[in-house]
Amino acid sequence: MAGNNPNSKPMNLTLKVWRQKNSQAAGTLETYQIKDISPEMSFLEMMDVLNEDLLLKGIDPVAFDHDCREGICGMCSLYINGRAHGPERGTTTCQLHMRKFSDGDTITIEPWRAGPFPVLKDLCTDRSALDRIQQAGGYISVNTGGVPDANEIPIPKNIADKAFDAATCIQCGACVAACKNGSAMLFTSAKVSQLAMLPQGKVERKTRVENMVAQMDKEGFGACTNIGSCAAECPVGISLENIAMLNREYINASFTSENV
Amino acid sequence: MSWFSKTFSSSIGRKLVVAVTGLFLCSFLVVHLIGNLQLFKSDGGASFNIYSHFMATNPIIRTMEIVLLLGFVFHIYQSLYLNRKNNSVRKVPYAYNRPQDNSNWSSRSMGLLGTVILLFLIIHLYNFFWRARFGEPNMIDIEGTGYDDLYSVVVQSFQLWWYVLIYVVAQIALGLHLYHGFSSAFHTLGLNHKKYTPAIQKFGAFFSIVVPAGFASMPLYFFIQGLLN
């Protein structure tokens, strides 16, 4: 199963995987031995191999979220050896490769843990709470029509860059998973600041931040204590600055918006 | 719910209260430290006793004392509220977690550090504030006027090694609390800027070392002096 690289020796690993039948059932960590894993495999390919093994043994395969496997969709998750998306910084689980592990390693794999992210099955969690925050105000209301000319609305380069950096959030929920408080502030701040910085987003600026923060609290996420573990674990490098901007936006909106 | 109570019962609103009161309490630390530096004056405690008398009787100071108490109450109440809420979010803990790979211990332990500081505060207030205000310390004559001899209370208290130890441990906790808290307060207020944030963080680190070290130097000074005599 090893790749073409002569240096890549196949590895034998011990996996401790969270198994949970459904959202109501209590889960446990099950131990599985897995053999001949190529260091060139991605983490999710290793999970595929595990599932093939389990199927052959007549065991229910492990359910885990994944989609694009290119690090852009935000569907994969997994808390690997105590870290959201595993030990490597700035990558999603699907972009984590087995070469980051060594032969004989024990790898503990758990789902995202947060009240607003209930476990559906095994490693799959329901992250629709983030969708509802987004739906509470993470949009702009404009009439569709002809395509506007490029650069019709002047936006300074540095602002466009910052807004784009915030817009790279893939809504995977690693920030919530890594946060000691289970706070969704980094996610919400990326969505709020992205639109607050751009002219098109300024129309609904105040109402947006009020509604999105209200929804964030309603979903039961914790409060941010500026620890910074979210930004450290974020696979796309959303900056903590966005949280300061969200605070600024929220304070400003609370005291100056027309919403009584 | 009115917009006001809605704002201050939101997670960000509550943090705002913690941040504002936290910075206010930082300003108190500075005043308290500067005033207490008079303990080091070698005049047998005359200036410290006069200063203590002023602090206990001046109407502006007495009013600020109430504001200070409210600052503590709001800071502690909101922090406890948020801490309890935050601790309840993750109902099933991780079997294997490595927070040390992505954050500082002090940042994650603000509740614990705050509790240590609060316990210290109770001991500290009982020993000095309570005795100064409601106790009967010995009187001392300074230039013809009688003053409560609080200087001697301070000197005697710091002859006990375990009492000095309590103070030093509490100041270490305060330092770690400030190390996160000072710059974090600015972040919560939304005050983040390329030009100023690095300076705020550097000053916060400086503040978190110098202020607790200044406070810790007092019990250590009198303890060592007691050993030498």
Coordinates of C-alpha atoms in Angstrom, one line a residue:
Chain A
M1 CA 0.0 0.0 0.0
A2 CA 3.1 2.3 0.2
G3 CA 3.5 4.9 -2.5
N4 CA 6.3 5.2 -5.0
N5 CA 8.5 7.0 -2.7
P6 CA 11.1 4.4 -1.5
N7 CA 11.5 6.2 1.8
S8 CA 7.8 5.9 2.7
K9 CA 7.5 2.9 4.8
P10 CA 4.0 1.7 5.6
M11 CA 2.9 2.3 9.2
N12 CA 1.0 0.3 11.8
L13 CA -1.2 2.5 14.0
T14 CA -3.5 2.2 17.0
L15 CA -6.6 4.3 16.6
K16 CA -8.9 5.3 19.4
V17 CA -12.1 6.4 17.7
W18 CA -15.2 7.9 19.2
R19 CA -18.2 5.6 18.4
Q20 CA -21.7 6.8 19.1
K21 CA -24.8 5.3 17.5
N22 CA -26.9 8.4 17.4
S23 CA -27.4 11.8 19.1
Q24 CA -29.2 10.2 22.0
A25 CA -26.9 7.2 22.6
A26 CA -23.9 7.5 24.9
G27 CA -20.6 7.1 23.1
T28 CA -17.2 5.5 23.9
L29 CA -13.7 5.4 22.5
E30 CA -13.1 2.2 20.6
T31 CA -9.6 0.9 19.9
Y32 CA -8.8 -0.4 16.4
Q33 CA -5.5 -1.6 15.0
I34 CA -4.7 -0.6 11.4
K35 CA -1.8 -1.9 9.3
D36 CA 0.2 -0.8 6.2
I37 CA -0.8 2.8 6.1
S38 CA 1.2 4.8 3.6
P39 CA 2.7 8.0 4.9
E40 CA 1.5 9.6 1.6
M41 CA -2.2 9.0 2.4
S42 CA -4.3 11.8 3.7
F43 CA -5.9 11.4 7.1
L44 CA -9.3 10.8 5.5
E45 CA -7.8 8.2 3.2
M46 CA -6.5 6.4 6.3
M47 CA -10.1 6.6 7.7
D48 CA -11.3 5.1 4.4
V49 CA -8.9 2.2 4.9
L50 CA -10.1 1.7 8.5
N51 CA -13.7 1.6 7.2
E52 CA -12.9 -1.0 4.6
D53 CA -11.3 -3.1 7.3
L54 CA -14.3 -2.7 9.6
L55 CA -16.7 -3.6 6.8
L56 CA -14.8 -6.8 6.1
K57 CA -15.0 -7.6 9.8
G58 CA -18.8 -6.9 9.7
I59 CA -18.4 -3.8 12.0
D60 CA -20.4 -0.7 11.2
P61 CA -18.0 1.8 9.5
V62 CA -17.1 5.0 11.3
A63 CA -19.2 8.0 10.2
F64 CA -17.2 11.1 9.6
D65 CA -17.8 14.3 7.7
H66 CA -16.0 15.1 4.4
D67 CA -16.7 16.4 1.0
C68 CA -14.2 18.2 -1.3
R69 CA -11.0 16.7 0.3
E70 CA -9.2 19.8 -1.1
G71 CA -9.3 21.9 2.0
I72 CA -11.8 24.4 0.7
C73 CA -15.3 23.2 1.6
G74 CA -15.1 23.2 5.4
M75 CA -17.0 19.9 5.7
C76 CA -14.2 17.8 7.4
S77 CA -13.6 18.1 11.0
L78 CA -12.1 15.7 13.6
Y79 CA -10.3 16.4 16.9
I80 CA -7.1 14.5 16.4
N81 CA -4.7 13.9 19.3
G82 CA -6.1 16.8 21.2
R83 CA -6.1 19.3 18.3
A84 CA -8.8 20.5 15.9
H85 CA -7.9 19.3 12.4
G86 CA -4.9 17.5 13.9
P87 CA -1.3 18.6 14.9
E88 CA -0.4 20.5 11.8
R89 CA -1.2 24.2 11.7
G90 CA -3.2 25.9 9.0
T91 CA -4.6 22.7 7.4
T92 CA -7.9 21.0 7.4
T93 CA -8.1 17.3 8.3
C94 CA -8.4 16.3 4.6
Q95 CA -5.1 18.1 3.9
L96 CA -3.3 16.4 6.9
H97 CA -1.1 13.6 5.7
M98 CA -0.1 10.4 7.5
R99 CA 3.6 11.4 7.2
K100 CA 2.9 13.7 10.2
F101 CA 2.6 10.5 12.3
S102 CA 5.1 7.7 13.0
D103 CA 4.9 3.9 12.9
G104 CA 3.4 2.6 16.2
D105 CA 1.6 5.8 17.1
T106 CA -1.7 5.9 18.9
I107 CA -4.1 8.4 17.4
T108 CA -7.2 9.6 19.3
I109 CA -10.0 10.8 17.1
E110 CA -13.0 12.6 18.6
P111 CA -15.8 14.7 17.1
W112 CA -16.0 18.5 17.7
R113 CA -17.2 19.0 21.3
A114 CA -19.6 21.8 22.0
G115 CA -23.2 21.9 23.1
P116 CA -24.4 23.7 20.0
F117 CA -22.7 20.9 17.8
P118 CA -24.6 17.8 18.9
V119 CA -23.0 14.5 17.7
L120 CA -25.2 12.9 15.1
K121 CA -23.2 9.7 14.7
D122 CA -19.7 8.7 15.6
L123 CA -17.5 11.7 14.4
C124 CA -20.3 13.6 12.6
T125 CA -21.7 16.7 14.3
D126 CA -24.6 19.0 13.5
R127 CA -23.0 22.3 12.7
S128 CA -26.1 24.0 11.5
A129 CA -25.9 26.5 14.4
L130 CA -23.3 28.3 12.3
D131 CA -25.7 28.4 9.4
R132 CA -28.3 30.0 11.5
I133 CA -25.8 32.7 12.7
Q134 CA -25.0 33.4 9.1
Q135 CA -28.7 33.5 8.2
A136 CA -29.3 36.0 11.0
G137 CA -27.4 38.7 9.1
G138 CA -24.4 37.4 7.1
Y139 CA -25.7 38.7 3.8
I140 CA -26.4 41.9 1.9
S141 CA -29.8 42.8 0.4
V142 CA -29.3 44.0 -3.2
N143 CA -31.4 43.9 -6.3
T144 CA -29.9 41.5 -8.8
G145 CA -29.4 42.8 -12.3
G146 CA -26.7 43.3 -14.8
V147 CA -23.1 42.6 -13.8
P148 CA -21.6 45.9 -12.5
D149 CA -18.5 47.2 -14.1
A150 CA -15.2 46.1 -12.4
N151 CA -13.9 48.7 -9.9
E152 CA -17.2 50.7 -10.1
I153 CA -17.2 51.0 -6.3
P154 CA -13.7 52.1 -5.2
I155 CA -12.4 50.0 -2.3
P156 CA -8.9 50.6 -0.9
K157 CA -6.6 47.6 -1.6
N158 CA -5.8 47.0 2.1
I159 CA -9.5 47.0 3.0
A160 CA -10.3 44.6 0.1
D161 CA -7.4 42.3 1.3
K162 CA -8.7 42.3 4.9
A163 CA -12.2 41.6 3.8
F164 CA -11.1 38.8 1.6
D165 CA -9.0 37.3 4.4
A166 CA -12.1 37.3 6.6
A167 CA -14.1 35.8 3.8
T168 CA -11.8 32.8 3.5
C169 CA -13.6 31.3 6.6
I170 CA -14.9 27.9 5.5
Q171 CA -17.2 27.5 8.4
C172 CA -15.7 24.2 9.6
G173 CA -16.2 25.0 13.3
A174 CA -12.6 24.3 14.4
C175 CA -12.6 27.6 16.3
V176 CA -15.5 26.4 18.4
A177 CA -14.0 23.0 18.8
A178 CA -10.6 24.3 20.0
C179 CA -12.1 27.0 22.3
K180 CA -12.1 26.3 26.0
N181 CA -15.4 28.2 26.2
G182 CA -17.0 26.7 23.0
S183 CA -17.3 30.2 21.7
A184 CA -18.2 30.9 18.0
M185 CA -16.7 34.4 18.1
L186 CA -14.0 33.9 15.5
F187 CA -16.5 32.5 13.0
T188 CA -19.1 35.2 13.7
S189 CA -16.4 37.9 13.7
A190 CA -15.1 36.8 10.3
K191 CA -18.6 37.0 8.8
V192 CA -19.4 40.3 10.4
S193 CA -16.1 42.1 9.7
Q194 CA -15.9 40.9 6.1
L195 CA -19.2 42.7 5.3
A196 CA -18.6 45.6 7.7
M197 CA -15.5 46.6 5.8
L198 CA -17.0 46.7 2.3
P199 CA -19.3 49.5 1.0
Q200 CA -21.9 47.0 0.0
G201 CA -22.2 45.7 3.5
K202 CA -22.4 49.1 5.2
V203 CA -26.2 49.4 4.6
E204 CA -27.2 46.7 7.0
R205 CA -24.0 47.0 9.1
K206 CA -25.6 47.7 12.5
T207 CA -28.6 45.5 12.4
R208 CA -26.4 42.7 11.0
V209 CA -24.0 42.6 13.9
E210 CA -26.8 42.9 16.5
N211 CA -28.8 40.0 15.0
M212 CA -25.8 37.8 14.4
V213 CA -24.5 38.2 18.0
A214 CA -28.0 37.6 19.3
Q215 CA -28.3 34.4 17.3
M216 CA -24.8 33.3 18.4
D217 CA -25.8 33.7 22.1
K218 CA -29.2 32.0 21.4
E219 CA -27.5 28.9 20.0
G220 CA -25.7 28.5 23.3
F221 CA -22.1 29.2 22.3
G222 CA -19.8 30.4 25.0
A223 CA -18.4 33.9 25.5
C224 CA -15.0 34.8 24.1
T225 CA -12.2 35.3 26.6
N226 CA -9.5 36.3 24.0
I227 CA -7.5 33.1 24.6
G228 CA -6.6 32.9 20.9
S229 CA -6.8 29.1 20.5
C230 CA -9.4 29.6 17.8
A231 CA -7.1 31.6 15.5
A232 CA -4.2 29.2 16.3
E233 CA -6.2 26.2 15.1
C234 CA -8.1 27.9 12.3
P235 CA -7.2 26.0 9.0
V236 CA -7.5 29.1 6.9
G237 CA -5.8 31.5 9.4
I238 CA -8.7 33.8 10.3
S239 CA -7.0 36.5 12.5
L240 CA -8.0 37.4 16.1
E241 CA -8.2 41.0 14.9
N242 CA -11.6 40.1 13.5
I243 CA -12.9 39.5 17.0
A244 CA -11.7 43.0 18.1
M245 CA -13.6 44.3 15.1
L246 CA -16.7 42.4 16.0
N247 CA -16.6 43.8 19.5
R248 CA -16.2 47.3 18.0
E249 CA -19.0 46.8 15.6
Y250 CA -21.3 45.4 18.3
I251 CA -20.6 48.2 20.8
N252 CA -21.0 50.8 18.2
A253 CA -24.3 49.2 16.9
S254 CA -25.7 48.7 20.4
F255 CA -25.3 52.3 21.3
T256 CA -26.1 54.0 18.0
S257 CA -28.4 51.8 16.0
E258 CA -32.1 52.8 15.6
N259 CA -33.2 49.3 16.9
V260 CA -34.7 50.0 20.3
Chain B
M1 CA -36.2 43.8 26.9
S2 CA -34.9 47.3 26.5
W3 CA -31.9 47.8 24.2
F4 CA -29.8 48.6 27.2
S5 CA -30.4 45.4 29.1
K6 CA -30.3 43.4 25.9
T7 CA -26.8 44.9 25.2
F8 CA -25.5 44.2 28.7
S9 CA -26.9 40.7 28.9
S10 CA -25.3 39.6 25.6
S11 CA -22.0 37.8 25.8
I12 CA -20.2 40.8 24.3
G13 CA -22.0 43.2 26.6
R14 CA -21.0 41.3 29.7
K15 CA -17.4 41.1 28.5
L16 CA -17.5 44.8 28.0
V17 CA -18.3 45.2 31.7
V18 CA -15.5 42.9 32.7
A19 CA -13.1 44.9 30.4
V20 CA -14.1 48.3 31.6
T21 CA -14.1 47.4 35.3
G22 CA -10.8 45.5 34.8
L23 CA -9.1 48.6 33.4
F24 CA -10.6 50.7 36.2
L25 CA -9.2 48.2 38.8
C26 CA -5.8 48.5 37.0
S27 CA -5.9 52.2 37.6
F28 CA -6.6 51.5 41.3
L29 CA -3.5 49.2 41.4
V30 CA -1.4 52.1 40.3
V31 CA -2.7 54.5 42.9
H32 CA -2.5 51.9 45.6
L33 CA 1.1 51.0 44.7
I34 CA 2.3 54.6 44.5
G35 CA 0.7 55.5 47.8
N36 CA 2.2 52.5 49.5
L37 CA 5.7 53.2 48.3
Q38 CA 5.8 55.6 51.3
L39 CA 6.3 52.5 53.4
F40 CA 9.9 52.6 52.1
K41 CA 10.5 56.1 53.5
S42 CA 12.8 55.8 56.4
D43 CA 10.9 58.2 58.7
G44 CA 9.6 55.6 61.1
G45 CA 6.3 55.4 59.2
A46 CA 5.3 59.1 59.7
S47 CA 4.4 59.8 56.0
F48 CA 2.7 56.4 55.7
N49 CA 0.5 57.1 58.7
I50 CA -0.4 60.6 57.6
Y51 CA -1.2 59.2 54.1
S52 CA -3.4 56.4 55.7
H53 CA -5.2 59.0 57.7
F54 CA -5.9 61.1 54.6
M55 CA -7.1 58.0 52.6
A56 CA -9.5 57.0 55.5
T57 CA -11.0 60.5 56.0
N58 CA -11.0 62.4 52.7
P59 CA -14.6 62.5 51.3
I60 CA -13.5 62.1 47.7
I61 CA -11.4 59.1 48.6
R62 CA -14.3 57.7 50.6
T63 CA -16.7 58.1 47.6
M64 CA -14.2 56.5 45.3
E65 CA -14.0 53.6 47.7
I66 CA -17.6 52.9 47.0
V67 CA -17.0 53.2 43.2
L68 CA -14.0 50.8 43.6
L69 CA -16.2 48.3 45.5
L70 CA -18.8 48.4 42.7
G71 CA -15.9 47.9 40.2
F72 CA -14.9 44.7 42.0
V73 CA -18.5 43.6 42.3
F74 CA -19.3 44.0 38.6
H75 CA -16.0 42.6 37.5
I76 CA -16.4 39.5 39.7
Y77 CA -20.1 39.0 39.0
Q78 CA -19.9 39.2 35.2
S79 CA -16.7 37.0 35.2
L80 CA -18.4 34.4 37.3
Y81 CA -21.5 34.5 35.2
L82 CA -19.5 34.1 31.9
N83 CA -17.2 31.4 33.4
R84 CA -20.2 29.3 34.5
K85 CA -21.8 29.7 31.2
N86 CA -18.6 28.9 29.3
N87 CA -17.9 25.8 31.4
S88 CA -21.4 24.4 30.6
V89 CA -21.0 24.6 26.8
R90 CA -18.8 21.5 26.4
K91 CA -21.0 18.9 28.1
V92 CA -18.8 16.0 27.0
P93 CA -15.1 16.8 27.6
Y94 CA -12.4 15.7 25.2
A95 CA -10.8 12.5 26.2
Y96 CA -7.5 13.8 24.8
N97 CA -6.9 17.5 24.6
R98 CA -3.8 19.6 24.1
P99 CA -4.7 23.3 24.7
Q100 CA -1.1 24.0 25.6
D101 CA -0.3 23.7 21.8
N102 CA -2.5 26.7 21.0
S103 CA -2.8 29.0 23.9
N104 CA -1.2 30.3 27.2
W105 CA -2.0 28.8 30.5
S106 CA -2.6 32.2 32.1
S107 CA -5.2 33.1 29.4
R108 CA -7.1 29.9 30.0
S109 CA -6.9 30.2 33.8
M110 CA -8.3 33.7 34.4
G111 CA -11.1 32.3 36.6
L112 CA -8.6 30.4 38.8
L113 CA -6.2 33.3 39.0
G114 CA -9.1 35.7 39.8
T115 CA -10.2 33.4 42.6
V116 CA -6.7 33.3 44.1
I117 CA -6.7 37.1 44.0
L118 CA -10.2 37.3 45.5
L119 CA -9.2 35.1 48.4
F120 CA -6.1 37.2 48.9
L121 CA -8.2 40.3 48.8
I122 CA -10.4 39.0 51.6
I123 CA -7.3 38.3 53.8
H124 CA -5.7 41.6 52.9
L125 CA -8.8 43.7 53.6
Y126 CA -9.5 41.9 56.9
N127 CA -6.0 42.5 58.1
F128 CA -5.4 46.1 57.0
F129 CA -8.6 47.8 55.9
W130 CA -10.8 46.4 58.5
R131 CA -8.4 47.1 61.3
A132 CA -7.7 50.6 60.1
R133 CA -11.3 51.5 59.8
F134 CA -13.0 49.6 62.6
G135 CA -10.1 48.4 64.8
E136 CA -8.2 50.2 67.5
P137 CA -4.6 50.4 66.4
N138 CA -2.1 52.1 68.7
M139 CA -1.9 55.9 68.4
I140 CA 1.3 57.6 67.5
D141 CA 2.2 61.3 67.8
I142 CA 3.5 63.0 64.6
E143 CA 4.3 66.6 65.0
G144 CA 1.8 67.1 67.8
T145 CA -1.1 65.3 66.1
G146 CA -2.3 61.8 67.0
Y147 CA -2.5 59.3 64.2
D148 CA -3.4 55.6 64.0
D149 CA -0.1 53.7 63.8
L150 CA -0.9 51.6 60.8
Y151 CA 2.8 51.5 59.8
S152 CA 3.5 49.3 62.8
V153 CA 0.6 47.0 61.9
V154 CA 2.2 46.6 58.5
V155 CA 5.7 46.0 59.8
Q156 CA 4.5 43.4 62.4
S157 CA 2.3 41.6 59.9
F158 CA 5.2 41.0 57.6
Q159 CA 7.3 39.4 60.2
L160 CA 5.4 36.2 59.7
W161 CA 6.9 34.1 56.9
W162 CA 3.6 32.4 55.9
Y163 CA 1.9 35.8 55.7
V164 CA 4.6 37.1 53.4
L165 CA 4.2 33.9 51.4
I166 CA 0.5 34.5 50.9
Y167 CA 1.3 38.0 49.6
V168 CA 4.0 36.8 47.2
V169 CA 1.8 34.0 45.8
A170 CA -1.1 36.4 45.4
Q171 CA 1.1 38.8 43.5
I172 CA 2.3 36.1 41.1
A173 CA -1.4 35.3 40.5
L174 CA -2.1 39.0 39.9
G175 CA 0.8 39.2 37.5
L176 CA -0.5 36.3 35.4
H177 CA -4.0 37.7 35.6
L178 CA -2.8 41.1 34.3
Y179 CA -0.6 39.5 31.7
H180 CA -3.7 38.3 29.9
G181 CA -6.2 40.8 31.2
F182 CA -4.6 44.1 30.4
S183 CA -4.3 43.7 26.6
S184 CA -7.4 41.5 26.5
A185 CA -9.5 44.4 27.9
F186 CA -8.5 46.6 25.0
H187 CA -9.3 43.8 22.6
T188 CA -12.8 43.4 24.1
L189 CA -13.3 47.2 23.8
G190 CA -12.6 46.7 20.1
L191 CA -9.5 48.8 20.4
N192 CA -7.3 47.0 17.9
H193 CA -5.0 48.8 15.6
K194 CA -1.8 48.1 13.8
K195 CA -0.2 51.2 15.3
Y196 CA -1.2 50.8 18.9
T197 CA -1.9 47.1 19.6
P198 CA 1.8 46.1 19.8
A199 CA 2.4 48.9 22.2
I200 CA -0.6 48.0 24.3
Q201 CA 0.6 44.4 24.5
K202 CA 4.1 45.4 25.4
F203 CA 2.9 47.8 28.1
G204 CA 0.5 45.1 29.4
A205 CA 3.4 42.7 29.8
F206 CA 5.5 45.5 31.6
F207 CA 2.5 46.4 33.8
S208 CA 1.9 42.8 34.7
I209 CA 5.5 42.5 36.0
V210 CA 6.2 45.8 37.5
V211 CA 3.0 46.3 39.5
P212 CA 2.9 42.9 41.2
A213 CA 6.7 43.1 41.8
G214 CA 6.2 46.5 43.5
F215 CA 3.5 45.1 45.8
A216 CA 5.5 41.9 46.5
S217 CA 8.5 44.0 47.4
M218 CA 6.8 45.5 50.5
P219 CA 6.2 42.3 52.5
L220 CA 9.6 41.0 51.4
Y221 CA 11.3 44.2 52.5
F222 CA 9.9 44.1 56.0
F223 CA 10.5 40.4 56.4
I224 CA 14.1 40.7 55.4
Q225 CA 14.5 43.8 57.5
G226 CA 13.1 41.8 60.4
L227 CA 15.6 39.0 59.8
L228 CA 18.5 41.4 59.8
N229 CA 17.5 43.2 63.0

